[in-house]
Amino acid sequence: MYLNCHSFHSLRYGTLSVTELVQKAQALGIKTLALTDINTVTAIYDFKKQCNNAGIKPIAGMEIRKDNRLLYIAIAREFSGIGEINRMMTAHNCDGTELSETAPGFEKVWVVYPLQNIPKQLKDNEYIGIREEELNFLVRPELNKLMDRMVILQPVTFISQKEYNLHMILRAIDNNTLLSKLSEHDICRKSEYFKSERELTEDFQFYPEIIRNTQKLLDTCSFEFDFKKVRNRQHYTRSKASDLKMLTRLAYLGLEKRYGTGNKKARERVERELQVIDESNFCSYFLITWDIARYSNRIGLMHVGRGSGANSIVSYCLGITDICPLELDLYFERFLNLNRNSPPDFDVDWSWQDRDTILEYIFKRYGREHVAFCGTNVQFKYKSIFREVGKVFGLPKEELDSLANDPVEKHDVNSIVKHVHRYGALMEKFPNQRSMHACGILISEEPITNFTTLEMPPKGFPIAQFDMDTAEDMRLEKLDILSQRGLGTINDTVALIKKTRGIDVDIRDTRISKNEPKANEYLAVGNTIGCFYIESPAMRGLLRRLKCDNYRILVAASSIIRPGVAQSGMMREYIFRHNHPDQFEYFHPVFEENLKETYGIMVYQEDVIKIAQYFGGVSLADADTLRRAMSGKGRSIEKLQEVKANFFEKCKKEGHSEALTAEAFRQIESFAGYSFCKAHSASYAMESYQSLYLKVYYPLEFMVSVINNQGGFYRTEVYIHEAKMSGGNIQLPCINSSEIQTTLKGNDIYLGFGLLEGLETKMVNKMVEEREKNGDYSSLENFIRRVAAGVEAIQTLIFIGAFRFTGKQKNELLVEARMLLVNFRPENCGIMLIEEPVHEFRLPELKRECFEDAFDEIEIIGFPVSCTPFDLLQTKYRGSVWVKDLAKYHKQQVKMLAYLISRKHVPTKKGAMYFGTWIDANGEYFDTAHFPDSLKEYDFQGGGCYLLLGTVEIDYHFPTVTVHKMAKMQMIADPRYSFKQEKNYQVHGRIREDVSMTSRKPYPQAHEIGLPRHRINNGVR
């Protein structure tokens, strides 16, 4: 009897999760249930699975609404009917097709109209839905004669008064209005709750025909879906056999290119992998990924294939990845094995600038009917819940800010806030809007609208209405097409080297990305700012602690820096064993034999597989099953017990004692949950090394490209400083030399106009185009005549020094600009048959103070360029110790003057602590630790220079300063406002710092890790 049920996927309308909806129906003994969310099929697959488990017959459909007005309810008679509904709604969402008041000519769909929207003529598949409260209307002759086409309409939106109130709050949020201003048309009726079927039939007892019609409609509907059938594109060519033939040919061509003709081990690995790929029906998946990578190479774009796909030698031979699995002992079974019934996914990165080009190719090559982005449900977040709910109750902005930003215990507890808390708690994990998955692409065999309605976000690529978990359940696996700025930096650097030096750098040649002596020197001392993945303070500190001087250690570092590994204590243990290889014993010979590269520690997921195989005697495929059981999203107690029992049984057959087996399993279990895929680490390390190679040998080109790709971990100022330290002459923007992006001319680095706030990109483009077309600007007046720029834009250009080529001071240029613009209209730009002579204005001499330019720069771009922050201090003192000498002061107290670059927050039991990164007056970086006790009295006061007093601690070659006291140093007053005291220190607040927050716990100490440093033989040390 329930043809019209809503879940909370009817966004900002429904109040019940699919689970709550099904559980309530089951409790009431309901045997058939239809889910018809508003304009979406997001939840129908989860709904089907839950109904099947609850013994309820599921029916799927959609409630069609236009401007919050119910047009009709479309109910699929069979699965193909869902596709009909999807295509109609997709045409509306993606093509702008207007939703008709009446349903189109559906073939496998029942249509139920509300009483308020009955068409003049009902088709054979169309009915009229009657609510219990509308039965009195049936006395009308025009309605009574339609009795044979009527069904019961009992919508379900809530369960109790609590959910009804929540529904009203959601509707107020959706309409951006107060609860008190909601109209009856904005909300559902109070009758839209679950009744028992007996109750419902009693309501309609005098209309048995309506009851029979409803039951007949329900009986004719079905929702059959095979969750075991693979929905991805089945073949790249015409058939499975031809796919295998093509993949084999390409693999052997790549084998010869990568390894030559005589590598027996590589050939055997290729043969074994091809057999598994074929048996697993993944040939088309490999070929599609190869095709995308091939297209990328053909048009000159750089990509990085990473993730577990790099464990495959076939993907290496196809050019999808650049990581040799033989070199790093990577297990193919980590990526694909016969025990795996769902396709693995390739993660492939492109530059953030090029990704759309690749996406356009995929949609065009495989057809827009078969390709879509995976969707994602964006949930109401903690801060937004309190703000949104508080707003509909009419709370003022100040109170909303307090609710959103303060901890709950600090909220002012009044009756309204209690309501906000109560209903806010109910909204946790509610979807607020549908969005696009960051990178997941679906390529289906059937038209994708057979399964989902598509939506068109502003980005311009259609998205499915379900998320990646649902897609995986449906066997519609995604291909991850990612983007990152690191690749953009590498691409741009290579292009800039070609432009400035005429040198072609083949950055894809992996031989230059693994063992460069000079690059290794940079690695060992953490000189990696600007380099993808290895530039953060934590990573640079790790590289120094390890004295990382080769690619293999970099691979390990890329893994142990991961939050899970570091949090487990394995990063600390790895550092100890790396620096003291003679102060520990391997737990067992198998660990020594298979984990020698990582000192007996399971750093990688592949290590877990190794130990399970060689210590426990399980097969490679079963070992990967064990790893996934412990670390995958499907982790369960039952599965873990099954895996554990199997492991203990196998170890017993291998002759291991119970105690020995228990310790080995303990390590596997604790490591599997955090360990990182080695192929993933290797891919990151490869790209990091490529970045580092370019930084080492082409530092100016590299840093310019970093700036143009909007940096990485740090703000632009840090990369400009790094360019300066590398020998670059930093030039402020100039209207005759600069462009939107930062440019390199010899050793001169001209900052781009894109760094200036307040300049419209359109105006800057016109300015550059005009210069390229008609030559350099000869004066300020010449510029104003040729470029349509407003007063504010011209003032910004003057203040940043873009007209310094004229030789005139800024205040003189400002007066000149005002005089020129009095009677000048921008629309008259360029309308000159004959160039008139430039007017010469005679102005009194206007003096400027020494550091006025620096304060202009701080105001416009946030930091000084014409001098250093140290030059702007009132004191001439520069500290007692320099960074270059810190290693000499272990356990000694030092006083340093430093400029704050960044700080990272870490919570502890005693309160917040921070790790800081600074530069001294020589421009060299160092790091500090600030514990809660010192921060209580000596806290950070924003960006700027500080005097630091602390003790030097050298931890495995890496000096840090534990700060006891610090004070922010006073800068000089702003000389531009010498007569306005209230503005003397106003612009100083523009000096920035990078602050990163984390919720991680402090890393455990050595005694808390519990990893044996002594050999155990049959359970006895």
PDB file of C-alpha atoms in Angstrom, residues 863-982:
ATOM      1  CA  PHE A 863      55.042  40.484   2.187  1.00  0.00           C
ATOM      2  CA  PRO A 864      57.963  42.775   1.322  1.00  0.00           C
ATOM      3  CA  VAL A 865      59.981  42.161  -1.846  1.00  0.00           C
ATOM      4  CA  SER A 866      62.310  45.164  -1.981  1.00  0.00           C
ATOM      5  CA  CYS A 867      63.769  44.225   1.410  1.00  0.00           C
ATOM      6  CA  THR A 868      63.540  41.428   3.980  1.00  0.00           C
ATOM      7  CA  PRO A 869      61.205  41.361   7.013  1.00  0.00           C
ATOM      8  CA  PHE A 870      64.333  41.672   9.177  1.00  0.00           C
ATOM      9  CA  ASP A 871      65.104  45.056   7.578  1.00  0.00           C
ATOM     10  CA  LEU A 872      61.777  46.388   8.884  1.00  0.00           C
ATOM     11  CA  LEU A 873      62.502  45.643  12.539  1.00  0.00           C
ATOM     12  CA  GLN A 874      63.157  48.403  15.027  1.00  0.00           C
ATOM     13  CA  THR A 875      66.107  46.441  16.393  1.00  0.00           C
ATOM     14  CA  LYS A 876      69.358  45.756  14.572  1.00  0.00           C
ATOM     15  CA  TYR A 877      69.963  42.655  16.685  1.00  0.00           C
ATOM     16  CA  ARG A 878      69.931  39.435  14.613  1.00  0.00           C
ATOM     17  CA  GLY A 879      70.358  36.761  17.252  1.00  0.00           C
ATOM     18  CA  SER A 880      73.359  35.040  18.847  1.00  0.00           C
ATOM     19  CA  VAL A 881      73.332  31.802  16.840  1.00  0.00           C
ATOM     20  CA  TRP A 882      72.834  31.099  13.138  1.00  0.00           C
ATOM     21  CA  VAL A 883      71.125  28.061  11.650  1.00  0.00           C
ATOM     22  CA  LYS A 884      74.358  26.864  10.048  1.00  0.00           C
ATOM     23  CA  ASP A 885      75.885  26.467  13.522  1.00  0.00           C
ATOM     24  CA  LEU A 886      72.982  24.806  15.365  1.00  0.00           C
ATOM     25  CA  ALA A 887      74.547  21.335  15.303  1.00  0.00           C
ATOM     26  CA  LYS A 888      77.323  22.645  17.574  1.00  0.00           C
ATOM     27  CA  TYR A 889      74.890  23.521  20.369  1.00  0.00           C
ATOM     28  CA  HIS A 890      73.307  20.187  21.307  1.00  0.00           C
ATOM     29  CA  LYS A 891      71.627  20.449  24.729  1.00  0.00           C
ATOM     30  CA  GLN A 892      72.680  24.109  24.964  1.00  0.00           C
ATOM     31  CA  GLN A 893      70.503  27.170  25.265  1.00  0.00           C
ATOM     32  CA  VAL A 894      70.482  29.566  22.291  1.00  0.00           C
ATOM     33  CA  LYS A 895      68.951  32.920  21.456  1.00  0.00           C
ATOM     34  CA  MET A 896      67.805  33.345  17.848  1.00  0.00           C
ATOM     35  CA  LEU A 897      65.975  35.999  15.872  1.00  0.00           C
ATOM     36  CA  ALA A 898      63.777  34.408  13.202  1.00  0.00           C
ATOM     37  CA  TYR A 899      60.943  35.016  10.754  1.00  0.00           C
ATOM     38  CA  LEU A 900      57.950  32.698  11.121  1.00  0.00           C
ATOM     39  CA  ILE A 901      57.165  30.536   8.088  1.00  0.00           C
ATOM     40  CA  SER A 902      54.664  28.004   9.411  1.00  0.00           C
ATOM     41  CA  ARG A 903      53.441  26.257  12.517  1.00  0.00           C
ATOM     42  CA  LYS A 904      51.584  23.007  13.031  1.00  0.00           C
ATOM     43  CA  HIS A 905      49.152  22.418  15.875  1.00  0.00           C
ATOM     44  CA  VAL A 906      49.233  19.083  17.714  1.00  0.00           C
ATOM     45  CA  PRO A 907      46.899  18.389  20.663  1.00  0.00           C
ATOM     46  CA  THR A 908      48.355  16.717  23.772  1.00  0.00           C
ATOM     47  CA  LYS A 909      46.951  15.688  27.150  1.00  0.00           C
ATOM     48  CA  LYS A 910      48.372  18.892  28.653  1.00  0.00           C
ATOM     49  CA  GLY A 911      47.021  21.136  25.903  1.00  0.00           C
ATOM     50  CA  ALA A 912      48.027  22.298  22.459  1.00  0.00           C
ATOM     51  CA  MET A 913      51.626  22.252  21.289  1.00  0.00           C
ATOM     52  CA  TYR A 914      53.108  23.558  18.068  1.00  0.00           C
ATOM     53  CA  PHE A 915      55.944  22.743  15.719  1.00  0.00           C
ATOM     54  CA  GLY A 916      57.304  25.834  14.019  1.00  0.00           C
ATOM     55  CA  THR A 917      59.374  26.442  10.889  1.00  0.00           C
ATOM     56  CA  TRP A 918      61.452  29.641  10.635  1.00  0.00           C
ATOM     57  CA  ILE A 919      64.234  31.333   8.690  1.00  0.00           C
ATOM     58  CA  ASP A 920      67.095  33.303  10.200  1.00  0.00           C
ATOM     59  CA  ALA A 921      68.479  36.532   8.766  1.00  0.00           C
ATOM     60  CA  ASN A 922      70.668  34.477   6.404  1.00  0.00           C
ATOM     61  CA  GLY A 923      67.524  32.925   4.938  1.00  0.00           C
ATOM     62  CA  GLU A 924      68.170  29.391   6.235  1.00  0.00           C
ATOM     63  CA  TYR A 925      65.389  27.219   7.649  1.00  0.00           C
ATOM     64  CA  PHE A 926      65.154  25.644  11.087  1.00  0.00           C
ATOM     65  CA  ASP A 927      62.442  24.032  13.217  1.00  0.00           C
ATOM     66  CA  THR A 928      61.147  24.544  16.744  1.00  0.00           C
ATOM     67  CA  ALA A 929      58.965  22.739  19.265  1.00  0.00           C
ATOM     68  CA  HIS A 930      56.612  24.681  21.545  1.00  0.00           C
ATOM     69  CA  PHE A 931      55.136  22.762  24.469  1.00  0.00           C
ATOM     70  CA  PRO A 932      51.906  23.708  26.297  1.00  0.00           C
ATOM     71  CA  ASP A 933      53.705  25.036  29.376  1.00  0.00           C
ATOM     72  CA  SER A 934      55.723  27.602  27.423  1.00  0.00           C
ATOM     73  CA  LEU A 935      52.776  28.529  25.194  1.00  0.00           C
ATOM     74  CA  LYS A 936      50.691  29.557  28.191  1.00  0.00           C
ATOM     75  CA  GLU A 937      52.963  32.547  28.699  1.00  0.00           C
ATOM     76  CA  TYR A 938      54.748  32.813  25.353  1.00  0.00           C
ATOM     77  CA  ASP A 939      52.164  32.149  22.647  1.00  0.00           C
ATOM     78  CA  PHE A 940      52.272  32.961  18.936  1.00  0.00           C
ATOM     79  CA  GLN A 941      51.165  36.474  18.029  1.00  0.00           C
ATOM     80  CA  GLY A 942      50.651  36.063  14.268  1.00  0.00           C
ATOM     81  CA  GLY A 943      53.082  36.426  11.393  1.00  0.00           C
ATOM     82  CA  GLY A 944      56.356  38.279  11.734  1.00  0.00           C
ATOM     83  CA  CYS A 945      59.781  38.065  13.395  1.00  0.00           C
ATOM     84  CA  TYR A 946      60.311  36.650  16.889  1.00  0.00           C
ATOM     85  CA  LEU A 947      63.123  36.499  19.394  1.00  0.00           C
ATOM     86  CA  LEU A 948      63.421  32.879  20.510  1.00  0.00           C
ATOM     87  CA  LEU A 949      65.090  31.446  23.584  1.00  0.00           C
ATOM     88  CA  GLY A 950      65.371  27.684  23.650  1.00  0.00           C
ATOM     89  CA  THR A 951      67.431  24.528  23.927  1.00  0.00           C
ATOM     90  CA  VAL A 952      68.880  22.762  20.892  1.00  0.00           C
ATOM     91  CA  GLU A 953      67.973  19.057  20.620  1.00  0.00           C
ATOM     92  CA  ILE A 954      69.651  16.951  17.945  1.00  0.00           C
ATOM     93  CA  ASP A 955      67.522  13.947  17.064  1.00  0.00           C
ATOM     94  CA  TYR A 956      69.317  11.651  14.580  1.00  0.00           C
ATOM     95  CA  HIS A 957      71.221  14.448  12.779  1.00  0.00           C
ATOM     96  CA  PHE A 958      68.208  16.794  12.849  1.00  0.00           C
ATOM     97  CA  PRO A 959      68.499  19.835  15.152  1.00  0.00           C
ATOM     98  CA  THR A 960      65.369  21.417  16.584  1.00  0.00           C
ATOM     99  CA  VAL A 961      65.016  24.168  19.159  1.00  0.00           C
ATOM    100  CA  THR A 962      62.687  23.540  22.086  1.00  0.00           C
ATOM    101  CA  VAL A 963      61.438  27.061  22.772  1.00  0.00           C
ATOM    102  CA  HIS A 964      61.090  28.209  26.384  1.00  0.00           C
ATOM    103  CA  LYS A 965      60.391  31.876  25.745  1.00  0.00           C
ATOM    104  CA  MET A 966      59.617  33.982  22.704  1.00  0.00           C
ATOM    105  CA  ALA A 967      58.544  37.494  21.909  1.00  0.00           C
ATOM    106  CA  LYS A 968      57.305  39.035  18.712  1.00  0.00           C
ATOM    107  CA  MET A 969      59.644  41.806  17.574  1.00  0.00           C
ATOM    108  CA  GLN A 970      58.307  45.261  16.899  1.00  0.00           C
ATOM    109  CA  MET A 971      58.458  46.490  13.309  1.00  0.00           C
ATOM    110  CA  ILE A 972      58.990  50.129  12.418  1.00  0.00           C
ATOM    111  CA  ALA A 973      55.927  52.314  12.039  1.00  0.00           C
ATOM    112  CA  ASP A 974      54.441  52.579   8.558  1.00  0.00           C
ATOM    113  CA  PRO A 975      56.286  55.603   7.108  1.00  0.00           C
ATOM    114  CA  ARG A 976      53.409  56.280   4.688  1.00  0.00           C
ATOM    115  CA  TYR A 977      51.222  57.401   7.577  1.00  0.00           C
ATOM    116  CA  SER A 978      53.623  59.414   9.700  1.00  0.00           C
ATOM    117  CA  PHE A 979      50.847  61.953  10.434  1.00  0.00           C
ATOM    118  CA  LYS A 980      48.145  59.375  11.138  1.00  0.00           C
ATOM    119  CA  GLN A 981      49.049  57.499  14.281  1.00  0.00           C
ATOM    120  CA  GLU A 982      45.971  55.267  14.078  1.00  0.00           C
TER     121      GLU A 982
END
